[in-house]
Coordinates of C-alpha atoms in Angstrom, one line a residue:
M345 CA 4.0 -34.9 -215.3
W346 CA 5.3 -33.8 -218.7
Q347 CA 6.4 -30.4 -217.3
Q348 CA 8.5 -32.2 -214.7
L349 CA 10.1 -34.4 -217.4
I350 CA 10.8 -31.4 -219.7
S351 CA 12.2 -29.3 -216.8
S352 CA 14.5 -32.2 -215.7
L353 CA 15.7 -32.9 -219.2
T354 CA 16.2 -29.1 -219.9
L355 CA 18.3 -28.7 -216.7
I356 CA 20.4 -31.8 -217.6
A357 CA 21.0 -30.3 -221.1
I358 CA 22.1 -27.0 -219.6
V359 CA 24.4 -28.6 -217.1
L360 CA 26.0 -30.8 -219.7
I361 CA 26.5 -27.8 -222.0
I362 CA 28.2 -25.8 -219.2
Y363 CA 30.3 -28.8 -218.2
H364 CA 31.5 -29.5 -221.7
H365 CA 32.5 -25.9 -222.4
L366 CA 33.7 -24.7 -218.9
G367 CA 33.7 -27.5 -216.4
Y368 CA 35.6 -30.0 -218.4
P369 CA 38.5 -27.7 -219.4
L370 CA 38.9 -26.6 -215.8
L371 CA 38.7 -30.1 -214.5
L372 CA 41.1 -31.3 -217.1
R373 CA 43.6 -28.6 -216.2
W374 CA 43.4 -29.5 -212.5
L375 CA 43.7 -33.3 -213.2
S376 CA 46.7 -32.8 -215.5
K377 CA 48.5 -30.7 -212.9
K378 CA 47.7 -33.3 -210.2
T379 CA 48.8 -36.1 -212.4
S380 CA 52.1 -34.3 -213.3
S381 CA 52.9 -33.8 -209.6
V382 CA 52.0 -37.3 -208.4
K383 CA 52.8 -39.6 -211.2
P384 CA 56.4 -40.3 -212.1
Q385 CA 57.1 -38.6 -215.4
T386 CA 59.0 -40.2 -218.3
V387 CA 61.7 -37.8 -219.3
K388 CA 61.9 -37.5 -223.1
P389 CA 65.4 -37.8 -224.3
Q390 CA 67.0 -34.6 -225.6
A391 CA 66.5 -34.3 -229.4
I392 CA 69.7 -34.7 -231.3
S393 CA 71.1 -31.4 -232.6
R394 CA 72.5 -32.3 -236.0
A395 CA 72.7 -28.8 -237.5
F396 CA 72.1 -30.5 -240.9
Q397 CA 75.4 -32.4 -240.6
D398 CA 75.7 -36.2 -240.9
S399 CA 77.2 -38.0 -237.9
A400 CA 77.6 -41.5 -236.5
S401 CA 74.6 -40.9 -234.2
D402 CA 72.4 -40.9 -237.2
A403 CA 72.5 -44.6 -237.2
D404 CA 70.4 -44.7 -234.0
L405 CA 67.5 -42.7 -235.5
P406 CA 64.4 -44.5 -236.7
R407 CA 63.4 -44.7 -240.3
I408 CA 60.6 -42.2 -241.1
A409 CA 58.4 -42.2 -244.1
I410 CA 56.3 -39.0 -244.7
M411 CA 53.1 -39.6 -246.7
V412 CA 51.4 -36.6 -248.2
P413 CA 47.9 -37.4 -249.7
A414 CA 47.1 -34.9 -252.4
Y415 CA 43.9 -34.1 -254.4
N416 CA 44.2 -31.1 -256.8
E417 CA 46.9 -29.4 -254.7
A418 CA 48.7 -27.6 -257.5
A419 CA 48.6 -24.3 -255.5
W420 CA 50.5 -25.7 -252.6
I421 CA 52.5 -28.8 -253.6
A422 CA 55.7 -27.0 -254.6
E423 CA 56.0 -25.2 -251.3
K424 CA 55.3 -28.4 -249.4
I425 CA 58.1 -30.2 -251.1
R426 CA 60.5 -27.3 -250.5
N427 CA 59.5 -27.4 -246.8
L428 CA 60.2 -31.1 -246.6
A429 CA 63.6 -30.5 -248.2
A430 CA 64.4 -28.1 -245.3
L431 CA 63.8 -30.8 -242.6
D432 CA 66.8 -31.6 -240.5
Y433 CA 67.0 -35.4 -240.7
P434 CA 69.4 -37.8 -242.4
G435 CA 68.5 -38.6 -246.0
S436 CA 69.2 -42.3 -245.5
K437 CA 66.5 -42.5 -242.9
L438 CA 63.9 -40.4 -244.6
S439 CA 61.5 -41.2 -247.5
I440 CA 58.6 -39.2 -248.9
V441 CA 55.6 -40.3 -250.8
I442 CA 53.3 -37.8 -252.6
A443 CA 50.1 -39.8 -253.2
C444 CA 48.1 -38.1 -255.9
D445 CA 44.5 -39.4 -255.5
G446 CA 43.0 -38.9 -259.0
C447 CA 44.2 -35.3 -259.3
Q448 CA 42.7 -33.4 -262.2
D449 CA 45.2 -30.6 -262.2
E450 CA 49.0 -30.4 -262.4
T451 CA 49.8 -31.6 -258.9
A452 CA 51.9 -34.6 -260.0
A453 CA 53.8 -32.7 -262.7
L454 CA 54.6 -29.8 -260.3
A455 CA 55.7 -32.3 -257.6
R456 CA 58.2 -34.0 -259.9
Q457 CA 59.4 -30.6 -261.2
T458 CA 59.9 -29.3 -257.7
A459 CA 61.7 -32.5 -256.6
D460 CA 64.2 -31.9 -259.4
E461 CA 65.1 -28.4 -258.1
M462 CA 68.6 -28.1 -256.8
A463 CA 67.5 -27.6 -253.2
C464 CA 65.3 -30.7 -253.3
R465 CA 67.3 -33.2 -255.2
H466 CA 68.6 -34.9 -252.0
L467 CA 65.1 -36.1 -251.1
N468 CA 64.2 -39.7 -251.5
I469 CA 60.8 -38.8 -252.9
T470 CA 58.2 -40.8 -254.8
V471 CA 55.2 -39.4 -256.7
M472 CA 52.5 -42.0 -256.9
E473 CA 49.6 -41.2 -259.3
F474 CA 46.2 -43.0 -258.9
A475 CA 43.9 -42.6 -261.9
E476 CA 40.7 -42.5 -259.9
N477 CA 39.8 -40.2 -257.0
R478 CA 38.9 -42.9 -254.4
G479 CA 39.3 -40.8 -251.3
K480 CA 42.0 -40.2 -248.7
V481 CA 41.3 -43.3 -246.7
A482 CA 41.5 -45.6 -249.7
T483 CA 44.8 -44.0 -250.6
M484 CA 46.2 -44.4 -247.1
N485 CA 45.1 -48.1 -246.9
E486 CA 47.0 -48.8 -250.1
V487 CA 50.2 -46.8 -249.6
I488 CA 51.0 -47.2 -245.9
P489 CA 51.5 -51.0 -246.0
L490 CA 54.1 -50.5 -248.8
L491 CA 56.2 -48.2 -246.7
A492 CA 59.5 -49.6 -245.3
C493 CA 60.0 -47.6 -242.2
D494 CA 59.7 -47.5 -238.4
L495 CA 57.5 -44.4 -238.2
V496 CA 54.9 -43.1 -240.6
A497 CA 54.2 -39.3 -240.7
L498 CA 51.0 -38.0 -242.4
S499 CA 50.9 -34.4 -243.4
D500 CA 48.5 -32.1 -245.3
V501 CA 49.9 -30.4 -248.3
S502 CA 49.1 -26.9 -247.2
A503 CA 50.8 -27.2 -243.8
I504 CA 54.5 -26.5 -243.3
I505 CA 56.5 -28.3 -240.6
S506 CA 59.2 -27.0 -238.2
C507 CA 62.7 -27.9 -239.3
D508 CA 63.6 -30.1 -236.3
A509 CA 60.1 -31.8 -236.2
L510 CA 61.5 -35.3 -237.1
L511 CA 64.3 -35.1 -234.6
Q512 CA 61.8 -34.1 -231.9
A513 CA 59.6 -37.0 -233.0
A514 CA 62.5 -39.5 -232.9
A515 CA 63.2 -38.4 -229.3
S516 CA 59.5 -38.9 -228.3
F517 CA 59.3 -42.3 -229.8
A518 CA 62.3 -43.5 -227.8
D519 CA 59.6 -44.2 -225.2
P520 CA 58.2 -47.6 -226.4
A521 CA 54.8 -46.8 -224.8
V522 CA 54.2 -44.0 -227.3
G523 CA 52.3 -45.1 -230.3
V524 CA 51.1 -41.8 -231.7
L525 CA 52.6 -38.3 -231.6
N526 CA 50.7 -35.2 -232.3
S527 CA 52.1 -31.8 -233.4
H528 CA 51.1 -28.3 -232.2
Y529 CA 48.7 -27.0 -234.8
Q530 CA 48.7 -23.3 -235.7
I531 CA 46.9 -21.2 -238.4
Y532 CA 48.9 -18.6 -240.3
Q533 CA 45.8 -16.6 -241.3
P534 CA 42.7 -17.4 -239.1
G535 CA 39.4 -16.6 -240.8
T536 CA 38.0 -15.0 -237.6
G537 CA 39.2 -14.0 -234.1
G538 CA 36.9 -16.8 -232.8
E539 CA 38.8 -19.4 -234.9
E540 CA 42.1 -18.2 -233.6
T541 CA 40.9 -18.4 -230.0
Y542 CA 39.4 -21.9 -230.6
W543 CA 42.7 -23.4 -231.9
Q544 CA 44.7 -21.8 -229.0
Y545 CA 42.2 -23.5 -226.6
Q546 CA 42.5 -26.8 -228.5
G547 CA 46.3 -26.6 -228.2
R548 CA 46.1 -26.3 -224.4
L549 CA 43.6 -29.2 -224.2
K550 CA 45.9 -31.5 -226.2
T551 CA 48.8 -30.9 -223.8
Q552 CA 46.5 -31.5 -220.8
E553 CA 45.0 -34.6 -222.4
A554 CA 48.4 -36.1 -223.0
A555 CA 49.1 -35.9 -219.3
L556 CA 46.1 -38.1 -218.6
G557 CA 47.2 -40.8 -221.0
A558 CA 46.3 -39.8 -224.6
T559 CA 45.4 -36.8 -226.7
L560 CA 42.1 -37.3 -228.4
G561 CA 43.0 -38.0 -232.0
A562 CA 45.5 -35.9 -234.0
H563 CA 45.4 -33.2 -236.6
G564 CA 45.9 -34.1 -240.2
A565 CA 48.3 -31.2 -240.7
F566 CA 51.1 -33.4 -239.2
Y567 CA 51.2 -36.5 -236.9
L568 CA 53.2 -39.7 -236.6
F569 CA 52.6 -43.3 -235.5
R570 CA 54.5 -46.6 -235.4
R571 CA 54.2 -48.4 -238.7
E572 CA 53.6 -51.8 -237.2
L573 CA 50.5 -50.5 -235.4
F574 CA 48.7 -49.5 -238.5
E575 CA 45.6 -51.4 -239.5
P576 CA 43.6 -50.5 -242.7
L577 CA 40.7 -48.2 -241.9
P578 CA 37.1 -48.8 -242.9
A579 CA 36.5 -47.4 -246.4
D580 CA 33.8 -45.0 -245.2
T581 CA 36.0 -43.4 -242.4
I582 CA 35.5 -39.7 -242.3
N583 CA 37.9 -38.4 -239.5
D584 CA 40.8 -40.6 -240.3
D585 CA 43.1 -38.4 -238.1
F586 CA 41.0 -39.4 -235.1
V587 CA 40.1 -43.0 -235.8
L588 CA 43.6 -44.1 -236.7
P589 CA 45.3 -42.7 -233.6
M590 CA 42.5 -43.8 -231.2
R591 CA 42.6 -47.4 -232.5
I592 CA 46.3 -47.4 -231.6
V593 CA 45.4 -46.0 -228.1
A594 CA 42.8 -48.8 -227.8
K595 CA 45.7 -51.3 -228.1
G596 CA 47.3 -49.8 -225.0
Y597 CA 49.7 -47.3 -226.4
R598 CA 49.9 -43.6 -225.5
A599 CA 49.1 -40.7 -227.8
A600 CA 51.6 -38.0 -226.9
H601 CA 51.7 -34.3 -227.8
E602 CA 54.8 -32.4 -228.6
N603 CA 54.6 -28.6 -228.5
Q604 CA 58.1 -28.3 -230.0
I605 CA 56.8 -29.8 -233.3
I606 CA 54.9 -27.0 -235.1
A607 CA 52.5 -27.6 -238.0
L608 CA 51.6 -24.3 -239.5
E609 CA 48.5 -24.1 -241.8
L610 CA 49.3 -21.7 -244.7
E611 CA 46.0 -21.7 -246.5
A612 CA 43.8 -18.7 -245.5
S613 CA 40.5 -19.8 -244.0
S614 CA 37.1 -18.2 -244.4
V615 CA 33.8 -18.5 -242.6
A616 CA 32.3 -20.6 -245.5
M617 CA 35.3 -22.9 -245.7
D618 CA 35.4 -23.4 -242.0
F619 CA 31.7 -24.1 -241.7
K620 CA 31.9 -26.8 -244.5
R621 CA 35.0 -28.3 -242.8
R622 CA 33.3 -28.5 -239.4
Q623 CA 30.2 -29.9 -240.9
R624 CA 32.2 -32.8 -242.2
I625 CA 34.1 -33.1 -238.9
G626 CA 30.7 -33.2 -237.2
A627 CA 29.7 -36.2 -239.3
G628 CA 33.0 -37.9 -238.5
N629 CA 32.6 -37.2 -234.7
L630 CA 29.3 -39.2 -234.7
Q631 CA 30.9 -41.9 -236.7
Q632 CA 34.0 -42.2 -234.5
V633 CA 31.8 -42.5 -231.3
V634 CA 30.2 -45.5 -233.0
L635 CA 33.5 -47.0 -234.3
L636 CA 35.4 -46.5 -231.0
K637 CA 32.6 -47.0 -228.5
Q638 CA 34.9 -49.5 -226.6
L639 CA 36.9 -46.5 -225.4
L640 CA 33.9 -45.6 -223.2
S641 CA 34.7 -48.6 -221.0
P642 CA 35.9 -47.7 -217.5
R643 CA 38.9 -50.0 -218.0
Y644 CA 40.4 -47.2 -220.2
R645 CA 40.2 -44.9 -217.2
G646 CA 41.6 -41.5 -218.2
V647 CA 41.0 -42.1 -221.9
A648 CA 37.4 -43.1 -221.2
F649 CA 36.9 -39.8 -219.3
L650 CA 38.5 -37.8 -222.0
F651 CA 36.5 -39.5 -224.8
T652 CA 33.2 -39.1 -223.0
S653 CA 33.8 -35.5 -221.9
G654 CA 35.6 -34.3 -225.0
K655 CA 34.1 -36.1 -227.9
V656 CA 30.8 -37.7 -227.0
L657 CA 29.5 -34.4 -225.5
R658 CA 30.8 -32.5 -228.5
V659 CA 28.6 -34.6 -230.7
L660 CA 25.6 -34.0 -228.5
S661 CA 26.2 -30.3 -227.9
G662 CA 24.2 -29.1 -230.9
Y663 CA 21.2 -31.2 -229.9
L664 CA 21.6 -30.2 -226.2
M665 CA 21.7 -26.5 -227.1
V666 CA 18.5 -26.7 -229.1
F667 CA 16.7 -28.7 -226.4
A668 CA 17.9 -26.4 -223.7
L669 CA 16.6 -23.3 -225.5
V670 CA 13.3 -24.9 -226.6
G671 CA 12.7 -26.4 -223.1
S672 CA 13.5 -23.1 -221.4
L673 CA 11.0 -21.2 -223.7
L674 CA 8.3 -23.8 -223.1
L675 CA 8.7 -23.5 -219.3
A676 CA 9.2 -19.7 -219.2
D677 CA 5.5 -19.0 -218.4
E678 CA 5.5 -21.5 -215.5
S679 CA 8.8 -20.7 -213.8
S680 CA 10.9 -17.5 -213.2
V681 CA 14.0 -19.7 -213.2
F682 CA 13.4 -21.0 -216.7
L683 CA 12.4 -17.5 -217.8
C684 CA 15.8 -16.2 -216.7
L685 CA 17.5 -19.2 -218.4
A686 CA 15.6 -18.5 -221.6
L687 CA 16.5 -14.8 -221.6
I688 CA 20.2 -15.6 -220.9
Q689 CA 20.3 -18.0 -223.8
C690 CA 18.5 -15.7 -226.2
F691 CA 20.9 -12.9 -225.2
L692 CA 24.0 -15.0 -225.9
Y693 CA 22.5 -16.3 -229.2
L694 CA 21.7 -12.7 -230.2
I695 CA 25.4 -11.7 -229.6
A696 CA 26.6 -14.7 -231.6
V697 CA 24.1 -14.1 -234.5
T698 CA 24.9 -10.4 -234.6
T699 CA 28.6 -11.1 -234.9
L700 CA 28.0 -13.7 -237.6
I701 CA 25.9 -11.3 -239.7
F702 CA 27.9 -8.2 -238.9
P703 CA 31.5 -9.2 -238.3
A704 CA 32.5 -5.6 -237.7
A705 CA 30.0 -5.2 -234.9
P706 CA 31.7 -4.2 -231.6
T707 CA 30.9 -7.4 -229.8
G708 CA 34.5 -8.0 -228.7
K709 CA 36.3 -11.2 -228.1
L710 CA 33.3 -12.7 -226.3
G711 CA 31.1 -12.1 -229.4
H712 CA 33.6 -13.7 -231.8
T713 CA 34.1 -16.6 -229.5
L714 CA 30.4 -17.2 -229.1
A715 CA 29.9 -16.8 -232.9
Y716 CA 32.5 -19.4 -233.6
L717 CA 31.1 -21.8 -231.0
V718 CA 27.5 -21.4 -232.2
S719 CA 28.3 -21.7 -235.9
G720 CA 30.6 -24.7 -235.1
H721 CA 27.9 -26.6 -233.2
A722 CA 25.4 -25.7 -236.0
A723 CA 27.8 -27.2 -238.5
S724 CA 28.3 -30.3 -236.3
L725 CA 24.6 -30.7 -235.9
I726 CA 24.1 -30.7 -239.7
G727 CA 27.0 -33.0 -240.2
S728 CA 25.9 -35.6 -237.6
L729 CA 22.4 -35.5 -239.1
R730 CA 23.8 -36.1 -242.5
Y731 CA 25.7 -39.1 -241.2
A732 CA 22.8 -40.5 -239.3
L733 CA 20.6 -40.2 -242.4
G734 CA 23.2 -41.9 -244.6
L735 CA 24.0 -38.8 -246.6
E736 CA 27.7 -38.6 -245.7
K737 CA 29.6 -41.3 -247.5
G738 CA 33.1 -40.6 -246.1
R739 CA 34.7 -39.7 -249.4
W740 CA 37.6 -37.4 -248.9
Q741 CA 37.5 -34.1 -250.7
R742 CA 39.7 -31.1 -249.7
V743 CA 37.8 -28.0 -248.5
T744 CA 39.3 -24.9 -250.3
A745 CA 38.0 -21.6 -251.4
L746 CA 39.0 -22.3 -255.0
S747 CA 38.3 -26.0 -255.2
A748 CA 35.8 -27.2 -257.8
S749 CA 34.5 -29.6 -255.2
D750 CA 33.4 -26.6 -253.1
R751 CA 31.0 -25.5 -255.8
R752 CA 27.6 -27.0 -256.6
P753 CA 26.9 -28.3 -260.1
F754 CA 25.3 -25.7 -262.3
I755 CA 23.8 -24.9 -265.7
I756 CA 25.2 -21.8 -267.4
H757 CA 22.8 -19.1 -268.6
S758 CA 25.0 -16.4 -270.0
N759 CA 22.0 -14.2 -270.9
Q760 CA 20.9 -13.7 -267.3
R761 CA 22.3 -10.4 -266.1
R762 CA 19.7 -8.6 -264.0
S763 CA 20.3 -8.2 -260.3
S764 CA 18.2 -9.5 -257.4
T765 CA 15.6 -7.1 -255.9
M766 CA 15.9 -8.6 -252.4
N767 CA 16.5 -6.1 -249.6
P768 CA 20.0 -6.8 -248.1
I769 CA 18.5 -6.7 -244.5
T770 CA 15.7 -9.0 -245.6
A771 CA 18.3 -11.4 -247.1
K772 CA 20.3 -11.7 -243.9
T773 CA 17.3 -11.9 -241.7
K774 CA 15.7 -14.5 -243.9
R775 CA 18.8 -16.7 -243.7
V776 CA 19.0 -16.4 -239.9
M777 CA 15.3 -17.3 -239.6
D778 CA 15.9 -20.3 -241.9
I779 CA 18.7 -21.7 -239.7
I780 CA 16.7 -21.2 -236.5
I781 CA 13.5 -22.6 -237.8
A782 CA 15.1 -25.6 -239.5
G783 CA 17.3 -26.4 -236.5
L784 CA 14.3 -26.2 -234.1
G785 CA 12.2 -28.1 -236.6
L786 CA 14.6 -30.9 -236.8
A787 CA 15.2 -31.1 -233.1
L788 CA 11.4 -31.3 -232.4
T789 CA 10.6 -33.8 -235.2
L790 CA 13.6 -36.1 -235.0
P791 CA 11.7 -38.5 -232.7
V792 CA 9.1 -38.9 -235.4
F793 CA 11.7 -39.9 -238.1
P794 CA 12.0 -43.6 -236.9
V795 CA 8.3 -44.0 -236.8
I796 CA 7.9 -42.7 -240.3
A797 CA 10.9 -44.8 -241.5
L798 CA 9.3 -48.0 -239.9
A799 CA 5.9 -47.2 -241.6
I800 CA 7.6 -46.8 -245.0
K801 CA 9.5 -50.0 -244.6
L802 CA 6.4 -52.0 -243.5
D803 CA 4.3 -50.6 -246.4
S804 CA 6.6 -51.2 -249.3
P805 CA 10.2 -52.4 -250.0
G806 CA 12.9 -49.9 -250.8
P807 CA 14.8 -47.1 -249.1
V808 CA 13.3 -44.7 -246.5
F809 CA 14.7 -41.5 -248.0
F810 CA 14.3 -40.3 -251.6
Q811 CA 16.7 -37.9 -253.4
Q812 CA 16.0 -36.1 -256.6
R813 CA 17.9 -33.4 -258.5
R814 CA 16.2 -30.0 -258.5
I815 CA 16.8 -26.5 -259.9
G816 CA 17.9 -24.1 -257.2
Q817 CA 18.9 -20.5 -256.9
M818 CA 19.7 -18.6 -260.1
L819 CA 22.7 -16.4 -260.1
P820 CA 24.1 -14.0 -262.7
E821 CA 26.3 -16.7 -264.3
Q822 CA 24.8 -20.0 -263.2
T823 CA 21.7 -21.8 -262.0
R824 CA 22.5 -24.1 -259.1
I825 CA 21.4 -27.7 -259.0
F826 CA 21.0 -29.7 -255.7
N827 CA 19.6 -33.0 -254.4
I828 CA 16.3 -32.5 -252.6
L829 CA 15.6 -34.9 -249.6
K830 CA 12.3 -36.4 -248.9
F831 CA 10.7 -39.4 -247.3
R832 CA 9.9 -41.9 -250.1
T833 CA 6.2 -41.8 -251.0
M834 CA 6.2 -43.8 -254.2
V835 CA 7.1 -47.3 -255.1
V836 CA 10.8 -47.9 -256.0
N837 CA 11.7 -47.1 -259.6
A838 CA 8.4 -45.4 -260.1
E839 CA 9.7 -43.8 -263.4
S840 CA 11.7 -46.7 -264.7
V841 CA 9.1 -47.2 -267.6
T842 CA 7.6 -43.8 -268.1
G843 CA 10.6 -41.6 -267.4
A844 CA 10.2 -38.2 -265.7
V845 CA 6.4 -37.4 -265.6
F846 CA 4.2 -35.2 -263.4
A847 CA 2.4 -36.8 -260.5
S848 CA -1.3 -37.2 -261.0
K849 CA -4.3 -37.3 -258.7
A850 CA -4.9 -40.9 -257.4
D851 CA -1.4 -41.7 -258.8
P852 CA -1.1 -45.5 -258.6
R853 CA 2.6 -45.2 -257.9
I854 CA 2.0 -43.5 -254.5
T855 CA 2.0 -46.0 -251.6
R856 CA -0.5 -46.0 -248.8
V857 CA 1.9 -44.5 -246.3
G858 CA 3.1 -42.1 -249.0
S859 CA -0.5 -40.8 -249.5
F860 CA -0.7 -40.0 -245.8
L861 CA 2.7 -38.3 -245.8
R862 CA 1.8 -36.2 -248.8
K863 CA -1.5 -35.0 -247.3
T864 CA 0.2 -34.0 -244.0
R865 CA 3.3 -32.8 -245.9
L866 CA 5.4 -34.9 -243.5
D867 CA 7.3 -36.3 -246.5
E868 CA 9.0 -32.9 -246.7
L869 CA 10.5 -32.9 -243.2
P870 CA 14.0 -34.1 -244.4
Q871 CA 14.1 -30.9 -246.5
L872 CA 15.0 -29.0 -243.3
I873 CA 18.4 -30.5 -243.9
N874 CA 18.5 -28.8 -247.3
V875 CA 17.6 -25.5 -245.6
L876 CA 20.5 -25.9 -243.1
R877 CA 22.9 -26.7 -246.0
G878 CA 21.8 -23.5 -247.9
D879 CA 20.2 -25.3 -250.8
M880 CA 16.7 -24.1 -249.8
S881 CA 14.8 -21.7 -247.7
I882 CA 11.8 -22.3 -245.5
V883 CA 9.7 -20.0 -247.7
G884 CA 10.3 -19.6 -251.4
P885 CA 9.4 -20.8 -254.9
R886 CA 8.9 -24.5 -255.4
P887 CA 12.1 -26.1 -256.8
E888 CA 11.5 -27.7 -260.3
R889 CA 13.1 -30.8 -261.8
P890 CA 15.8 -30.4 -264.5
E891 CA 14.0 -32.9 -266.7
F892 CA 11.1 -30.4 -267.1
Y893 CA 13.2 -27.3 -267.1
Q894 CA 13.7 -26.7 -270.9
Q895 CA 10.0 -27.6 -271.6
L896 CA 8.7 -25.2 -269.0
E897 CA 11.1 -22.4 -270.0
S898 CA 9.8 -22.6 -273.5
A899 CA 6.1 -22.8 -272.5
I900 CA 6.0 -20.3 -269.7
P901 CA 7.2 -16.7 -270.1
F902 CA 9.6 -15.6 -267.3
F903 CA 9.7 -19.1 -265.9
T904 CA 13.5 -19.0 -265.3
E905 CA 13.4 -15.7 -263.5
R906 CA 11.2 -17.0 -260.7
T907 CA 14.2 -18.1 -258.6
Y908 CA 16.6 -15.3 -259.6
G909 CA 18.6 -14.5 -256.4
I910 CA 16.1 -16.4 -254.3
L911 CA 16.5 -19.9 -252.7
P912 CA 13.6 -22.3 -253.5
G913 CA 11.4 -23.0 -250.5
I914 CA 9.8 -25.9 -248.7
T915 CA 6.6 -23.9 -248.7
G916 CA 5.5 -20.7 -250.4
L917 CA 2.7 -18.7 -251.8
A918 CA 2.3 -21.2 -254.7
Q919 CA 2.5 -24.2 -252.5
I920 CA -0.2 -23.1 -250.0
N921 CA -2.5 -22.0 -252.9
Q922 CA -2.0 -25.1 -255.0
G923 CA -0.9 -28.7 -254.4
Y924 CA 1.7 -30.8 -256.3
D925 CA 2.1 -30.1 -260.0
T926 CA 0.2 -32.4 -262.3
S927 CA 0.7 -30.5 -265.6
I928 CA 2.3 -27.5 -267.2
E929 CA -0.8 -25.5 -266.6
D930 CA -0.4 -26.0 -262.8
V931 CA 3.2 -24.7 -263.1
R932 CA 2.0 -21.7 -265.2
S933 CA -0.4 -20.6 -262.5
K934 CA 2.3 -21.0 -259.8
V935 CA 4.7 -18.7 -261.6
A936 CA 2.5 -15.8 -260.9
F937 CA 2.6 -16.5 -257.2
D938 CA 6.4 -16.9 -257.3
H939 CA 6.9 -13.5 -259.0
S940 CA 4.5 -11.9 -256.5
Y941 CA 6.6 -13.3 -253.7
A942 CA 9.8 -12.0 -255.3
L943 CA 8.4 -8.4 -255.4
I944 CA 7.5 -8.6 -251.7
L945 CA 11.2 -9.3 -250.9
G946 CA 12.1 -5.7 -251.8
S947 CA 10.6 -4.4 -248.5
F948 CA 11.4 -5.8 -245.1
W949 CA 8.0 -5.7 -243.2
P950 CA 5.8 -6.8 -246.1
W951 CA 8.2 -9.8 -246.5
F952 CA 8.2 -10.6 -242.8
R953 CA 4.4 -10.5 -242.5
T954 CA 4.0 -12.6 -245.7
D955 CA 6.5 -15.3 -244.5
L956 CA 4.7 -15.6 -241.2
M957 CA 1.3 -15.9 -243.0
I958 CA 2.7 -18.6 -245.3
M959 CA 4.2 -20.6 -242.5
G960 CA 0.9 -20.3 -240.5
K961 CA -1.2 -21.5 -243.4
T962 CA 1.3 -24.4 -244.0
F963 CA 0.7 -25.6 -240.5
G964 CA -3.0 -25.5 -241.2
I965 CA -2.6 -27.6 -244.3
M966 CA -0.5 -30.1 -242.4
L967 CA -2.9 -30.4 -239.5
G968 CA -6.0 -30.5 -241.7
R969 CA -4.4 -33.1 -244.0
R970 CA -5.2 -30.9 -247.0
G971 CA -1.9 -31.7 -248.9
Q972 CA -1.9 -33.7 -252.1

């Protein structure tokens, strides 16, 4: 019975994956052509050609306000204002607001300085400074209602806009049914070939979606909407450039796409930047399905089809891919069909992972496309899990290679200068194994999460999850600090009186459910998210608390070096040989295990065998309830 259920669900997962990536684009292409040939088309009026000269026809143009939200944009703000100064649109009809959201750099000063340049003095520009960084959505909710205009344009600082963009927009909005207008997004310097292919594909989809009634959302680089249709967004909105346009579509207006309006992203991308950006988009994708679930109703017809096929399945794709692979592997012994499906999936993942680890590998366009898709769905999976677990708060922070927000907090240790002994091949293989094991682990154990959450809630008042700052990987100039995730096993405010103390045997602060979770190590399941984020590894030294760090560093020789160049682990040599720390002596004995593990990392096969042994013994501890 269970085999029939798993086989059916696995086949459904595979069909949905193929439909979303291949079937939907082909069907959308066919439907858009059919709609264009059958449905009477509204001809967009010809955009006015002003050639930067004022004329009587300017009086017929709508008033446009361009809002540019900015957070620490000193590197790009000057070029952005110069680009806005080059737009062909009557000055009497155009206003610009640079909204500095608690900037800690010279963004506001540089904006005013650039606005005073000879080429920019004609602009009606306002620089608004907010003392506190509240996030992009909060800034939009406050500024947009103050704008006196017909159309509002939102634009990222690092994107430049084609000179006739506003004239093209004015022509599109001559149709009263158009509520939102999206631009054609391009990247000046794509991080990878896969990223370039992806955005070309997205551009084609936007055009085809528009033919069926509405593009799905917009791109924050540049889009416009009617001012009177704006409603303040929920404070925790993540993907504002999707939720805002689709709320307008839900009112019955069209979201159009104009290929003649170009928004060119200037900031060079990288794999790390793109992964972090897509992780956040993944969280927003799940949120927007919840916020805009009414668009799934059949009464929205084409929009419902687009929303289900394009967005809902995108949210589910990461989970479907994991389930399809696991299901195929489980059924491979019983069926030659599932054996073939498992081999095909493993082959495709091998190409993708090889391209991600070795970008110069001769995997061709297929390899780079697969790598971008797999890494994107992995990022989306992490992001959606973070949102589902309440870890994504919706606060807007710009993703940039140089941004301070892109770096984890750290403690400086200027005397640490030695290099890591980890074999480079070991390091890459270890990270790939971490991602695969953590992804599969989460997919398989997610059904248990609600059961554990309910048990925790019934046993004691307080939150389900527990976060605590821990010392992470040590690098030559810094030691990283991160928030470790766990299921709560103690009473709330367990250290409110005593402060930070080691746990003890028969600790009265541990709840009844918490005792079971600790013995089975189930309390550590949420740490799989830490692994996917890159804070931790599956196997490594146990991460210590900052409150004990100075004391332990003074009392135990070579304590700080235990995580040099090594990510802390959920399990490890020390963890399988000892339980939770109850004293400094427990930590002292663990340090020897940690340094032994570090030495093994210098050779590939000894490390591989050791990690398999540690993971095997960890399962034995969990099943035998021998944890503490």
